[in-house]
XYZ file of C-alpha atoms in Angstrom:
452
model
C 10.698 -28.602 6.295
C 9.443 -25.469 4.555
C 11.985 -23.001 3.193
C 11.963 -19.633 4.954
C 9.359 -17.230 3.616
C 10.759 -14.817 1.051
C 10.097 -11.112 0.676
C 7.232 -10.703 -1.767
C 8.296 -7.181 -2.812
C 10.660 -6.825 -5.725
C 13.687 -4.896 -4.477
C 13.865 -2.645 -7.482
C 14.089 1.151 -7.475
C 11.681 2.312 -10.135
C 12.703 3.332 -13.606
C 10.126 4.825 -15.890
C 9.729 4.146 -19.567
C 7.347 5.356 -22.230
C 5.857 3.483 -25.147
C 4.596 5.507 -28.083
C 1.976 4.286 -30.532
C 3.217 4.847 -34.062
C 1.044 6.399 -36.721
C 1.676 6.097 -40.473
C 4.409 8.426 -41.693
C 2.201 9.933 -44.337
C -0.872 10.332 -42.139
C -2.929 13.498 -42.261
C -1.085 16.120 -40.177
C -4.136 16.689 -37.976
C -4.284 12.998 -37.061
C -0.736 13.127 -35.715
C -1.589 15.690 -33.035
C -2.958 14.743 -29.641
C -6.506 16.169 -29.236
C -5.449 17.515 -25.819
C -3.333 20.086 -27.643
C -5.945 22.818 -27.973
C -6.068 25.860 -30.257
C -5.574 28.232 -27.339
C -2.351 28.937 -25.518
C 1.063 27.332 -25.841
C 1.924 23.714 -25.243
C 5.057 21.807 -24.323
C 4.902 18.912 -26.755
C 6.857 15.783 -27.605
C 7.453 15.587 -31.342
C 8.273 12.048 -32.360
C 9.920 11.036 -35.617
C 10.449 7.651 -37.227
C 14.136 7.178 -36.400
C 16.634 8.849 -34.031
C 18.731 9.857 -37.050
C 15.853 12.054 -38.254
C 15.649 14.142 -35.077
C 18.271 16.666 -36.157
C 16.647 17.642 -39.449
C 13.113 17.641 -38.007
C 14.287 19.791 -35.112
C 15.992 22.250 -37.458
C 12.802 22.565 -39.498
C 10.766 23.092 -36.328
C 13.064 25.923 -35.258
C 12.179 27.750 -38.479
C 8.435 27.737 -37.727
C 8.780 30.554 -35.201
C 12.108 32.311 -35.648
C 11.858 35.093 -33.070
C 12.778 32.774 -30.179
C 14.131 29.320 -29.398
C 11.207 26.894 -29.209
C 13.073 23.576 -29.274
C 14.341 22.362 -25.901
C 18.001 21.541 -25.420
C 18.815 17.911 -26.156
C 20.544 15.680 -23.597
C 24.209 14.632 -23.977
C 25.135 13.044 -27.290
C 25.357 9.472 -26.039
C 21.781 9.723 -24.746
C 20.350 11.888 -27.515
C 21.463 9.333 -30.086
C 18.990 6.857 -28.638
C 15.975 9.187 -28.695
C 13.457 9.431 -31.527
C 11.848 12.655 -30.344
C 12.473 16.249 -29.342
C 10.502 18.718 -27.251
C 8.921 21.846 -28.744
C 7.013 24.607 -26.991
C 4.523 26.546 -29.102
C 0.942 26.992 -30.248
C -1.343 24.466 -31.899
C -0.906 26.316 -35.205
C 2.872 25.981 -34.989
C 2.608 22.293 -34.164
C 0.319 21.756 -37.137
C 3.082 23.100 -39.383
C 5.583 20.737 -37.779
C 3.178 17.843 -38.293
C 3.326 18.423 -42.039
C 6.833 16.947 -42.083
C 6.700 13.398 -43.413
C 9.222 12.219 -40.814
C 7.012 13.304 -37.912
C 4.992 10.418 -36.496
C 3.115 12.001 -33.587
C 2.866 15.085 -31.392
C 1.538 14.872 -27.856
C 1.657 16.873 -24.638
C 4.764 16.543 -22.529
C 2.779 15.919 -19.348
C 4.005 16.299 -15.799
C 3.947 13.137 -13.709
C 3.406 13.212 -9.955
C 5.037 10.627 -7.651
C 3.415 7.248 -8.214
C 1.795 7.033 -4.779
C -0.038 10.230 -5.637
C -1.347 8.379 -8.690
C -2.147 5.056 -7.025
C -4.178 6.614 -4.216
C -6.642 8.325 -6.600
C -6.733 5.149 -8.703
C -8.349 3.245 -5.834
C -10.496 6.234 -4.807
C -8.740 6.773 -1.466
C -8.325 10.523 -2.050
C -12.118 10.882 -2.323
C -12.516 8.817 0.821
C -10.134 11.143 2.676
C -12.201 14.164 1.628
C -15.253 12.460 3.113
C -13.445 12.046 6.432
C -12.407 8.398 6.056
C -8.697 8.389 6.868
C -8.392 5.390 9.177
C -8.717 7.550 12.289
C -9.479 5.408 15.320
C -8.191 2.214 13.712
C -4.806 0.530 13.446
C -2.863 -1.486 10.900
C -0.224 -4.071 11.850
C 2.741 -4.439 9.490
C 4.526 -7.786 9.902
C 7.669 -7.149 7.904
C 11.288 -5.969 8.272
C 10.590 -3.345 10.901
C 10.198 0.396 10.417
C 12.066 3.689 10.376
C 10.479 4.712 13.651
C 11.120 8.447 13.334
C 10.229 8.845 9.650
C 8.057 11.961 9.246
C 5.522 9.955 7.202
C 4.388 8.233 10.405
C 3.895 11.344 12.517
C 3.965 9.770 15.972
C 1.315 7.180 15.098
C 3.453 4.114 15.900
C 1.682 2.851 19.016
C 3.313 -0.538 19.650
C 6.328 -2.457 18.354
C 7.708 -5.971 18.555
C 10.426 -8.162 17.089
C 10.212 -11.912 16.566
C 13.389 -12.784 14.732
C 14.468 -16.411 14.889
C 18.117 -17.458 14.781
C 19.601 -20.753 13.620
C 23.366 -21.245 13.259
C 22.884 -24.099 10.797
C 20.994 -21.823 8.442
C 23.376 -18.970 9.102
C 20.575 -16.817 10.521
C 20.855 -14.200 13.242
C 18.223 -12.072 14.972
C 17.476 -8.527 13.879
C 16.019 -7.370 17.170
C 17.755 -4.253 18.500
C 18.565 -5.955 21.810
C 20.411 -8.745 19.996
C 17.987 -11.462 21.080
C 15.344 -13.292 19.101
C 12.456 -11.491 20.809
C 11.778 -7.946 21.864
C 8.584 -6.047 22.659
C 8.322 -2.357 23.361
C 9.452 0.993 22.059
C 12.083 0.619 19.351
C 11.700 -3.157 19.050
C 10.972 -2.979 15.308
C 13.727 -0.472 14.520
C 14.876 -0.934 10.915
C 18.073 1.066 11.378
C 20.000 -1.130 13.814
C 23.518 -2.324 13.052
C 22.158 -5.770 12.191
C 19.871 -4.196 9.591
C 22.418 -1.795 8.135
C 25.712 -3.706 8.040
C 26.708 -5.258 4.728
C 23.674 -4.034 2.779
C 24.105 -3.602 -0.975
C 22.505 -0.153 -0.610
C 24.153 1.107 2.596
C 21.912 4.144 2.998
C 18.781 1.957 3.138
C 20.155 -1.169 4.781
C 18.570 -4.604 4.616
C 15.344 -3.728 6.423
C 13.815 -0.908 4.352
C 10.942 -3.008 2.995
C 8.677 -2.696 6.052
C 8.956 1.089 6.102
C 7.853 1.254 2.469
C 4.906 -1.068 3.099
C 3.828 0.948 6.152
C 4.092 4.149 4.132
C 1.672 2.849 1.515
C -0.822 1.582 4.067
C -0.738 4.495 6.495
C 1.833 7.132 5.564
C 0.971 10.812 5.651
C 2.010 13.599 3.300
C 5.220 15.419 4.207
C 7.515 17.998 2.681
C 9.434 15.105 1.128
C 6.383 13.550 -0.572
C 3.119 15.434 -0.962
C 1.071 12.249 -0.910
C -0.910 10.404 1.727
C -1.008 6.664 2.065
C -4.363 4.899 2.033
C -5.129 5.400 5.749
C -3.003 8.412 6.776
C -4.470 8.743 10.270
C -4.483 5.082 11.254
C -2.228 3.908 14.063
C 0.688 1.714 13.027
C 1.935 -1.455 14.716
C 5.215 -2.592 13.121
C 6.441 -6.107 13.888
C 9.875 -7.308 12.802
C 9.514 -10.956 11.708
C 12.648 -11.276 9.559
C 16.071 -12.644 10.381
C 19.499 -11.872 9.008
C 21.139 -14.648 6.965
C 24.853 -14.687 6.217
C 26.669 -17.015 3.827
C 23.539 -19.095 3.579
C 22.307 -21.112 0.590
C 18.948 -19.466 1.142
C 20.434 -16.132 0.022
C 20.844 -17.347 -3.574
C 24.459 -16.299 -3.892
C 24.196 -13.051 -1.968
C 26.521 -12.736 1.046
C 23.722 -11.452 3.268
C 19.913 -11.305 3.051
C 16.810 -11.132 5.238
C 14.228 -13.905 5.329
C 11.334 -14.777 7.640
C 10.739 -18.117 9.282
C 7.138 -19.321 9.426
C 7.468 -19.480 13.170
C 8.374 -15.816 13.402
C 5.399 -14.896 11.215
C 3.039 -16.966 13.329
C 4.413 -15.350 16.478
C 3.821 -11.957 14.960
C 0.255 -12.941 14.142
C -0.310 -13.900 17.736
C 1.078 -10.546 18.875
C -1.327 -8.745 16.532
C -4.204 -10.750 18.006
C -3.103 -9.691 21.477
C -3.415 -6.000 20.552
C -6.469 -6.219 18.303
C -9.050 -4.950 20.773
C -6.810 -2.379 22.448
C -6.052 -0.535 19.212
C -9.145 -1.361 17.144
C -6.982 -3.267 14.685
C -8.448 -3.323 11.173
C -5.875 -5.403 9.289
C -2.610 -7.277 9.430
C -0.360 -6.808 6.413
C 1.906 -9.644 5.271
C 3.929 -8.647 2.244
C 5.898 -11.883 2.273
C 5.576 -15.434 1.051
C 7.084 -18.443 -0.636
C 6.256 -21.561 -2.641
C 3.651 -22.303 -5.306
C 0.069 -23.360 -4.548
C -2.729 -23.830 -7.066
C -5.237 -25.019 -4.443
C -6.026 -23.792 -0.951
C -3.423 -24.825 1.620
C -5.709 -24.860 4.660
C -4.408 -28.264 5.727
C -0.801 -29.282 6.091
C 1.584 -26.331 6.186
C -1.279 -23.831 6.128
C -3.248 -25.221 9.047
C -1.458 -23.357 11.841
C -1.565 -20.108 9.947
C -5.278 -20.551 9.218
C -5.887 -20.949 12.912
C -4.202 -17.617 13.647
C -6.178 -15.936 10.873
C -9.406 -17.365 12.315
C -8.627 -15.777 15.682
C -8.180 -12.398 14.038
C -11.338 -12.827 11.972
C -13.277 -13.380 15.170
C -12.146 -9.896 16.220
C -12.994 -8.301 12.869
C -9.364 -8.138 11.676
C -8.439 -8.934 8.076
C -5.175 -10.719 7.269
C -4.021 -9.262 3.950
C -1.309 -11.213 2.126
C 0.782 -10.699 -1.004
C 0.182 -13.291 -3.713
C 3.878 -13.383 -4.653
C 6.077 -12.215 -7.508
C 6.759 -15.388 -9.495
C 4.423 -14.571 -12.387
C 2.358 -17.746 -11.879
C -0.856 -17.449 -13.877
C -2.802 -19.959 -11.764
C -1.074 -20.113 -8.370
C -0.081 -18.025 -5.369
C 2.545 -18.309 -2.648
C 2.180 -19.225 1.014
C 0.424 -17.880 3.080
C -1.810 -16.280 0.429
C -2.971 -19.817 -0.335
C -4.782 -19.977 3.011
C -8.444 -19.519 2.134
C -9.381 -17.150 4.971
C -6.731 -14.575 4.065
C -7.220 -11.734 1.596
C -4.828 -12.602 -1.248
C -3.659 -9.581 -3.265
C -2.182 -9.356 -6.758
C -0.588 -6.343 -8.449
C -1.721 -4.204 -11.360
C -0.094 -1.192 -12.983
C -1.460 2.339 -13.436
C -3.302 1.263 -16.585
C -4.986 -1.622 -14.726
C -3.007 -4.275 -16.560
C -1.932 -7.258 -14.478
C 1.732 -6.831 -13.549
C 3.853 -9.441 -15.311
C 5.493 -10.474 -12.028
C 2.218 -10.885 -10.106
C 0.938 -14.317 -9.146
C -2.753 -14.640 -9.954
C -5.592 -17.070 -10.567
C -8.677 -18.431 -8.776
C -7.089 -18.150 -5.319
C -6.656 -14.384 -5.705
C -9.197 -12.126 -3.976
C -8.355 -8.648 -5.283
C -5.842 -6.591 -7.222
C -4.303 -3.267 -6.189
C -1.598 -1.008 -7.680
C 1.875 -2.499 -7.284
C 4.097 -1.056 -10.023
C 6.528 1.800 -9.302
C 4.901 2.829 -6.030
C 6.677 5.715 -4.294
C 6.521 5.722 -0.506
C 8.614 6.115 2.636
C 11.902 4.276 3.034
C 14.617 4.080 5.682
C 16.749 7.171 6.413
C 13.711 9.488 6.259
C 13.755 9.039 2.488
C 11.391 7.968 -0.280
C 11.766 5.489 -3.122
C 9.705 3.650 -5.713
C 9.414 -0.141 -5.541
C 7.557 -2.808 -7.510
C 5.831 -5.911 -6.218
C 2.747 -7.535 -4.809
C 4.315 -6.311 -1.548
C 3.337 -2.824 -2.663
C -0.177 -3.844 -3.733
C -0.980 -5.535 -0.422
C -0.772 -2.466 1.873
C -3.179 -0.622 -0.438
C -5.730 -3.254 0.583
C -4.692 -3.304 4.254
C -5.189 0.459 4.341
C -8.543 0.122 2.571
C -9.743 -2.164 5.364
C -8.830 0.565 7.854
C -11.066 3.059 6.031
C -13.926 0.579 5.826
C -13.461 -0.449 9.454
C -13.622 3.199 10.484
C -17.077 3.469 8.917
C -18.386 0.004 9.779
C -16.960 -0.685 13.233
C -18.983 -3.840 13.845
C -18.909 -5.325 10.368
C -17.133 -8.597 9.760
C -14.163 -9.003 7.446
C -16.283 -11.001 4.993
C -18.712 -8.084 4.708
C -15.949 -5.553 4.120
C -14.189 -7.793 1.611
C -17.529 -8.306 -0.111
C -17.869 -4.550 -0.522
C -14.382 -4.323 -2.041
C -14.974 -7.172 -4.473
C -18.464 -6.033 -5.542
C -17.404 -2.468 -6.251
C -13.912 -3.049 -7.648
C -13.026 -2.690 -11.297
C -13.177 -6.127 -13.011
C -9.791 -7.197 -14.389
C -10.056 -10.148 -16.797
C -7.059 -12.323 -17.638
C -6.182 -15.871 -18.654
C -5.387 -18.373 -15.926
C -4.500 -21.959 -16.854
C -6.253 -21.505 -20.191
C -9.460 -20.122 -18.678
C -10.600 -16.512 -18.375
C -10.682 -15.344 -14.770
C -11.932 -11.993 -13.481
C -10.591 -10.421 -10.289
C -11.573 -6.933 -9.060
C -9.083 -4.099 -8.594
C -10.200 -2.351 -5.437
C -11.971 1.017 -5.365
C -12.263 1.857 -1.679
C -14.374 4.975 -2.260
C -16.975 2.928 -4.121
C -16.850 0.299 -1.380
C -17.455 2.957 1.276
C -20.512 4.174 -0.624
C -21.991 0.712 -1.065
C -24.360 -1.036 1.301
C -22.968 -3.996 3.235
């Protein structure tokens, strides 16, 4: 018997870090300064030295460059400042050139402002350009088979058109249903509510509960900009069909030592797929998103435990609906999880903002495309926003991309739309089982401009 499918998204609130490239201590002062620091105007700059112990003296010298005002920013508390090898200075290029003459100074670069990561990931795949051309997913729908949704989150703006819950229970496994009505099945308004008692009780992060994952995934695929996050998802005008397919597990060996967790049975996922098929024509469904998975497969799993899933995917393909699946977060270099191993799905791996393959992402010949999946900020339960990592976050970028393509090419098949994404994506080369493999990172704007 297969183990229950595991959440593919890493449940990690994002923390940012910066890596600086060192230059020789005795380099020419001009070579230490970022070319973006121009001769005109003032700049807020990060002045980096060789060791944290050198910050104090370098900062004191910098304060002498322009003595009529304080140009060096206030340092953080001592326990933090002692770990930093830089300080921030605001001034002109000429002033920074004088600071660069210090032998302890390694580099000087702009202290740039960073927008929320979803704002960055959407332009990375060209979705912002697509929106400006009128491709927003209007007239299409995306189904999110996950942990339900925060049904009144402002990011969804009344676009949730149908809901269901298929949440199996098994006392031997210690699993209980998450459906709001307390049963294992529920269809109708509120059926995929991610803020029920069953979702919220006993969660390690009480404000978000156990079922926040689906809201985040839906926000990436089809969220809209709000006062809380000035960033659209990939298809901000698409309709949303959330389906709860997870169950609550208590004191179960499947929770890996945690007292409570949420996991999805294959049967619940398959039931959710069938529900999506039922609504495909009514809502012009473009894609089904499955940010979940389990196991390790280095060859297609179309027979055996993948056969029933393949059959459901085939039904959706016949209606022009793509089934988009996370490859998994085990870091396998030549394997993916189930059900990404099913050959007729669209298997998605994760890259970061620099288009490097995320260390956690499964990859290899079974992968179809990459999409951004590192520190992605999107909607979360309690009308909030958070940044998460995972192939779970990469997958809805692709599900949303299918909505944009489906809006333009209503009668095109999934293979044609996937072909456009793979032909026009940015090639990402990496080593898989000792062999170089290339997989495209999607660029939906380029795909929209290409001929099918």
